[in-house]
PDB file of C-alpha atoms in Angstrom:
ATOM      1  CA  MET A  86     126.369 -36.124 -93.838  1.00  0.00           C
ATOM      2  CA  LYS A  87     124.155 -37.612 -91.111  1.00  0.00           C
ATOM      3  CA  LYS A  88     126.243 -40.782 -91.184  1.00  0.00           C
ATOM      4  CA  LYS A  89     129.458 -38.806 -90.525  1.00  0.00           C
ATOM      5  CA  VAL A  90     127.864 -36.941 -87.606  1.00  0.00           C
ATOM      6  CA  LEU A  91     126.581 -40.196 -86.128  1.00  0.00           C
ATOM      7  CA  ILE A  92     130.011 -41.837 -86.438  1.00  0.00           C
ATOM      8  CA  PHE A  93     131.617 -38.765 -84.851  1.00  0.00           C
ATOM      9  CA  ILE A  94     129.148 -38.833 -81.912  1.00  0.00           C
ATOM     10  CA  ILE A  95     129.703 -42.576 -81.399  1.00  0.00           C
ATOM     11  CA  LEU A  96     133.505 -42.071 -81.381  1.00  0.00           C
ATOM     12  CA  ILE A  97     133.164 -39.258 -78.839  1.00  0.00           C
ATOM     13  CA  LEU A  98     130.954 -41.439 -76.608  1.00  0.00           C
ATOM     14  CA  ILE A  99     133.351 -44.413 -76.829  1.00  0.00           C
ATOM     15  CA  THR A 100     136.291 -42.140 -76.006  1.00  0.00           C
ATOM     16  CA  GLY A 101     134.404 -40.695 -73.017  1.00  0.00           C
ATOM     17  CA  VAL A 102     133.447 -44.134 -71.703  1.00  0.00           C
ATOM     18  CA  LEU A 103     137.014 -45.447 -72.095  1.00  0.00           C
ATOM     19  CA  PHE A 104     138.354 -42.377 -70.313  1.00  0.00           C
ATOM     20  CA  CYS A 105     135.991 -42.916 -67.371  1.00  0.00           C
ATOM     21  CA  ILE A 106     136.866 -46.618 -67.192  1.00  0.00           C
ATOM     22  CA  LEU A 107     140.648 -46.289 -67.484  1.00  0.00           C
ATOM     23  CA  TYR A 108     141.498 -42.982 -65.782  1.00  0.00           C
ATOM     24  CA  SER A 109     142.307 -43.242 -62.067  1.00  0.00           C
ATOM     25  CA  PHE A 110     141.324 -39.696 -60.983  1.00  0.00           C
ATOM     26  CA  PRO A 111     144.417 -39.232 -58.788  1.00  0.00           C
ATOM     27  CA  LYS A 112     144.369 -36.882 -55.816  1.00  0.00           C
ATOM     28  CA  VAL A 113     147.527 -35.728 -54.071  1.00  0.00           C
ATOM     29  CA  ILE A 114     147.273 -36.228 -50.307  1.00  0.00           C
ATOM     30  CA  ASP A 115     149.491 -34.384 -47.830  1.00  0.00           C
ATOM     31  CA  ILE A 116     147.820 -34.411 -44.419  1.00  0.00           C
ATOM     32  CA  THR A 117     149.008 -34.310 -40.822  1.00  0.00           C
ATOM     33  CA  TYR A 118     146.438 -35.259 -38.199  1.00  0.00           C
ATOM     34  CA  PRO A 119     146.465 -35.370 -34.418  1.00  0.00           C
ATOM     35  CA  ALA A 120     145.746 -38.979 -33.532  1.00  0.00           C
ATOM     36  CA  VAL A 121     145.044 -41.169 -30.529  1.00  0.00           C
ATOM     37  CA  GLU A 122     146.330 -44.692 -30.008  1.00  0.00           C
ATOM     38  CA  PHE A 123     144.282 -46.736 -27.552  1.00  0.00           C
ATOM     39  CA  ARG A 124     142.924 -50.132 -26.648  1.00  0.00           C
ATOM     40  CA  THR A 125     139.215 -50.682 -27.106  1.00  0.00           C
ATOM     41  CA  GLY A 126     137.274 -49.964 -23.918  1.00  0.00           C
ATOM     42  CA  LYS A 127     140.335 -48.782 -21.943  1.00  0.00           C
ATOM     43  CA  ALA A 128     140.417 -44.998 -21.623  1.00  0.00           C
ATOM     44  CA  SER A 129     143.598 -45.161 -19.531  1.00  0.00           C
ATOM     45  CA  SER A 130     145.495 -46.653 -22.493  1.00  0.00           C
ATOM     46  CA  ALA A 131     145.001 -43.562 -24.705  1.00  0.00           C
ATOM     47  CA  GLN A 132     148.173 -41.902 -25.972  1.00  0.00           C
ATOM     48  CA  LYS A 133     148.360 -38.914 -28.273  1.00  0.00           C
ATOM     49  CA  THR A 134     150.413 -39.200 -31.443  1.00  0.00           C
ATOM     50  CA  THR A 135     150.524 -37.694 -34.925  1.00  0.00           C
ATOM     51  CA  LEU A 136     149.613 -39.315 -38.233  1.00  0.00           C
ATOM     52  CA  HIS A 137     151.287 -38.128 -41.468  1.00  0.00           C
ATOM     53  CA  ILE A 138     149.820 -39.172 -44.819  1.00  0.00           C
ATOM     54  CA  LYS A 139     151.639 -38.202 -47.992  1.00  0.00           C
ATOM     55  CA  GLY A 140     151.141 -39.645 -51.449  1.00  0.00           C
ATOM     56  CA  THR A 141     148.552 -40.067 -54.176  1.00  0.00           C
ATOM     57  CA  LEU A 142     145.118 -41.608 -53.838  1.00  0.00           C
ATOM     58  CA  HIS A 143     143.920 -43.124 -57.111  1.00  0.00           C
ATOM     59  CA  ARG A 144     140.102 -43.147 -57.283  1.00  0.00           C
ATOM     60  CA  PRO A 145     138.966 -44.917 -60.457  1.00  0.00           C
ATOM     61  CA  LEU A 146     135.235 -45.089 -61.080  1.00  0.00           C
ATOM     62  CA  PHE A 147     134.845 -48.825 -61.552  1.00  0.00           C
ATOM     63  CA  ARG A 148     137.843 -50.244 -59.674  1.00  0.00           C
ATOM     64  CA  LYS A 149     139.266 -50.254 -56.161  1.00  0.00           C
ATOM     65  CA  GLN A 150     140.936 -47.163 -54.727  1.00  0.00           C
ATOM     66  CA  VAL A 151     144.710 -47.415 -54.304  1.00  0.00           C
ATOM     67  CA  PHE A 152     146.983 -45.231 -52.178  1.00  0.00           C
ATOM     68  CA  HIS A 153     150.602 -44.891 -53.273  1.00  0.00           C
ATOM     69  CA  GLY A 154     152.769 -43.061 -50.770  1.00  0.00           C
ATOM     70  CA  LEU A 155     153.666 -43.236 -47.108  1.00  0.00           C
ATOM     71  CA  ILE A 156     151.695 -43.237 -43.885  1.00  0.00           C
ATOM     72  CA  ARG A 157     153.832 -42.426 -40.882  1.00  0.00           C
ATOM     73  CA  ILE A 158     152.835 -42.629 -37.235  1.00  0.00           C
ATOM     74  CA  GLU A 159     154.975 -40.470 -34.954  1.00  0.00           C
ATOM     75  CA  LYS A 160     155.276 -43.168 -32.311  1.00  0.00           C
ATOM     76  CA  TYR A 161     156.715 -45.765 -34.728  1.00  0.00           C
ATOM     77  CA  ASP A 162     159.965 -45.033 -36.584  1.00  0.00           C
ATOM     78  CA  TYR A 163     159.905 -46.985 -39.826  1.00  0.00           C
ATOM     79  CA  SER A 164     161.785 -44.342 -41.822  1.00  0.00           C
ATOM     80  CA  LYS A 165     164.086 -46.890 -43.454  1.00  0.00           C
ATOM     81  CA  TYR A 166     161.091 -48.824 -44.809  1.00  0.00           C
ATOM     82  CA  GLN A 167     158.949 -48.243 -47.867  1.00  0.00           C
ATOM     83  CA  MET A 168     155.209 -48.806 -47.762  1.00  0.00           C
ATOM     84  CA  SER A 169     153.440 -51.056 -50.249  1.00  0.00           C
ATOM     85  CA  ASP A 170     150.529 -49.541 -52.121  1.00  0.00           C
ATOM     86  CA  ILE A 171     147.316 -49.868 -50.141  1.00  0.00           C
ATOM     87  CA  GLU A 172     144.382 -51.261 -52.101  1.00  0.00           C
ATOM     88  CA  PHE A 173     141.086 -50.475 -50.391  1.00  0.00           C
ATOM     89  CA  HIS A 174     138.530 -53.276 -50.781  1.00  0.00           C
ATOM     90  CA  PRO A 175     135.021 -51.826 -50.483  1.00  0.00           C
ATOM     91  CA  GLU A 176     133.486 -55.301 -50.303  1.00  0.00           C
ATOM     92  CA  ILE A 177     135.559 -56.279 -47.229  1.00  0.00           C
ATOM     93  CA  SER A 178     134.547 -54.663 -43.924  1.00  0.00           C
ATOM     94  CA  ASN A 179     133.492 -51.336 -45.448  1.00  0.00           C
ATOM     95  CA  GLY A 180     136.726 -50.575 -47.288  1.00  0.00           C
ATOM     96  CA  TRP A 181     139.544 -52.487 -45.636  1.00  0.00           C
ATOM     97  CA  GLY A 182     143.178 -52.005 -46.665  1.00  0.00           C
ATOM     98  CA  ASN A 183     146.425 -53.603 -45.486  1.00  0.00           C
ATOM     99  CA  MET A 184     149.453 -51.539 -44.373  1.00  0.00           C
ATOM    100  CA  VAL A 185     152.661 -53.384 -45.257  1.00  0.00           C
ATOM    101  CA  TYR A 186     156.154 -51.950 -44.871  1.00  0.00           C
ATOM    102  CA  TYR A 187     159.233 -53.447 -46.528  1.00  0.00           C
ATOM    103  CA  ASP A 188     162.885 -52.751 -47.142  1.00  0.00           C
ATOM    104  CA  TRP A 189     164.809 -53.838 -50.198  1.00  0.00           C
ATOM    105  CA  LYS A 190     165.947 -56.996 -48.474  1.00  0.00           C
ATOM    106  CA  PRO A 191     163.581 -59.954 -48.509  1.00  0.00           C
ATOM    107  CA  SER A 192     161.916 -58.694 -45.380  1.00  0.00           C
ATOM    108  CA  GLY A 193     158.912 -56.688 -44.427  1.00  0.00           C
ATOM    109  CA  PHE A 194     156.019 -56.694 -42.047  1.00  0.00           C
ATOM    110  CA  ALA A 195     152.297 -56.033 -41.935  1.00  0.00           C
ATOM    111  CA  PHE A 196     151.722 -53.061 -39.636  1.00  0.00           C
ATOM    112  CA  GLY A 197     147.952 -53.460 -39.548  1.00  0.00           C
ATOM    113  CA  SER A 198     144.599 -52.961 -41.205  1.00  0.00           C
ATOM    114  CA  ILE A 199     143.435 -49.532 -42.313  1.00  0.00           C
ATOM    115  CA  TRP A 200     140.093 -47.915 -43.091  1.00  0.00           C
ATOM    116  CA  LYS A 201     139.446 -44.389 -44.299  1.00  0.00           C
ATOM    117  CA  THR A 202     136.484 -42.180 -44.993  1.00  0.00           C
ATOM    118  CA  GLY A 203     136.428 -40.074 -48.139  1.00  0.00           C
ATOM    119  CA  ASP A 204     139.864 -38.999 -49.269  1.00  0.00           C
ATOM    120  CA  PHE A 205     141.446 -39.697 -45.861  1.00  0.00           C
ATOM    121  CA  ASP A 206     139.021 -37.380 -44.066  1.00  0.00           C
ATOM    122  CA  SER A 207     139.351 -39.763 -41.119  1.00  0.00           C
ATOM    123  CA  VAL A 208     141.479 -42.855 -40.581  1.00  0.00           C
ATOM    124  CA  LYS A 209     141.320 -45.982 -38.432  1.00  0.00           C
ATOM    125  CA  ILE A 210     144.262 -48.362 -38.107  1.00  0.00           C
ATOM    126  CA  LEU A 211     144.068 -51.680 -36.237  1.00  0.00           C
ATOM    127  CA  VAL A 212     147.673 -52.417 -35.297  1.00  0.00           C
ATOM    128  CA  ASN A 213     149.115 -55.931 -35.589  1.00  0.00           C
ATOM    129  CA  GLU A 214     150.865 -56.888 -32.379  1.00  0.00           C
ATOM    130  CA  PRO A 215     153.602 -57.216 -31.591  1.00  0.00           C
ATOM    131  CA  ALA A 216     154.249 -54.265 -33.925  1.00  0.00           C
ATOM    132  CA  GLY A 217     157.339 -53.885 -35.997  1.00  0.00           C
ATOM    133  CA  PRO A 218     159.810 -55.547 -38.308  1.00  0.00           C
ATOM    134  CA  ASP A 219     161.314 -57.760 -35.602  1.00  0.00           C
ATOM    135  CA  PHE A 220     157.999 -59.516 -35.097  1.00  0.00           C
ATOM    136  CA  GLY A 221     156.502 -59.482 -38.593  1.00  0.00           C
ATOM    137  CA  GLY A 222     153.195 -58.032 -37.402  1.00  0.00           C
ATOM    138  CA  SER A 223     151.731 -61.272 -36.179  1.00  0.00           C
ATOM    139  CA  SER A 224     148.033 -60.620 -35.536  1.00  0.00           C
ATOM    140  CA  THR A 225     145.440 -57.904 -35.131  1.00  0.00           C
ATOM    141  CA  SER A 226     144.567 -56.993 -31.565  1.00  0.00           C
ATOM    142  CA  ASP A 227     142.475 -54.316 -29.906  1.00  0.00           C
ATOM    143  CA  LEU A 228     145.184 -51.643 -30.318  1.00  0.00           C
ATOM    144  CA  GLN A 229     144.023 -48.962 -32.719  1.00  0.00           C
ATOM    145  CA  ILE A 230     145.046 -45.552 -33.990  1.00  0.00           C
ATOM    146  CA  ILE A 231     142.320 -43.050 -34.879  1.00  0.00           C
ATOM    147  CA  ALA A 232     142.744 -39.709 -36.642  1.00  0.00           C
ATOM    148  CA  PRO A 233     141.803 -36.938 -36.401  1.00  0.00           C
ATOM    149  CA  ALA A 234     141.262 -37.179 -32.653  1.00  0.00           C
ATOM    150  CA  HIS A 235     142.475 -35.317 -29.580  1.00  0.00           C
ATOM    151  CA  ASP A 236     141.359 -37.559 -26.740  1.00  0.00           C
ATOM    152  CA  TYR A 237     139.999 -41.020 -25.960  1.00  0.00           C
ATOM    153  CA  LYS A 238     136.340 -39.995 -26.183  1.00  0.00           C
ATOM    154  CA  SER A 239     136.611 -38.420 -29.644  1.00  0.00           C
ATOM    155  CA  ALA A 240     138.754 -41.338 -30.862  1.00  0.00           C
ATOM    156  CA  ALA A 241     136.307 -43.973 -29.579  1.00  0.00           C
ATOM    157  CA  ASN A 242     133.344 -42.156 -31.178  1.00  0.00           C
ATOM    158  CA  LEU A 243     135.152 -41.856 -34.510  1.00  0.00           C
ATOM    159  CA  SER A 244     136.279 -45.482 -34.336  1.00  0.00           C
ATOM    160  CA  ASN A 245     132.682 -46.666 -33.945  1.00  0.00           C
ATOM    161  CA  SER A 246     131.506 -44.564 -36.880  1.00  0.00           C
ATOM    162  CA  ILE A 247     134.243 -45.752 -39.277  1.00  0.00           C
ATOM    163  CA  PHE A 248     133.863 -49.485 -38.673  1.00  0.00           C
TER     164      PHE A 248
END
């Protein structure tokens, strides 16, 4: 009898461990934030915009977080493009991810680098310039989008705290 109970407990523990290792703990995200796009150190460059995040954030315990969905910035119309899944790398610059848009042709472009806190509680995007599919998103510059933010001061403060 004790042997059966022990085997049962071991099977329950193995099942629990496998569940924790394999399950991705998905969370549906549907957020709209006020955002500010600006160049570092240039308050006069600040422009208000809106950031829309819709999709599913997969948060496995022992693997990297992955966002599957769409991040849209009001200022940039990439509605005909899909967005590749964003894999957040905690070991690279405190959780870096890469925003890549593509269409079903052999074309696409890297919009920029993205960081988030929590489950998209706040977001920082360093935009590749020149931005857009015509340029391929050549290189990261000092242009960034911060959300949630209403003005340059709040955006700059949040930017410094995220990265």
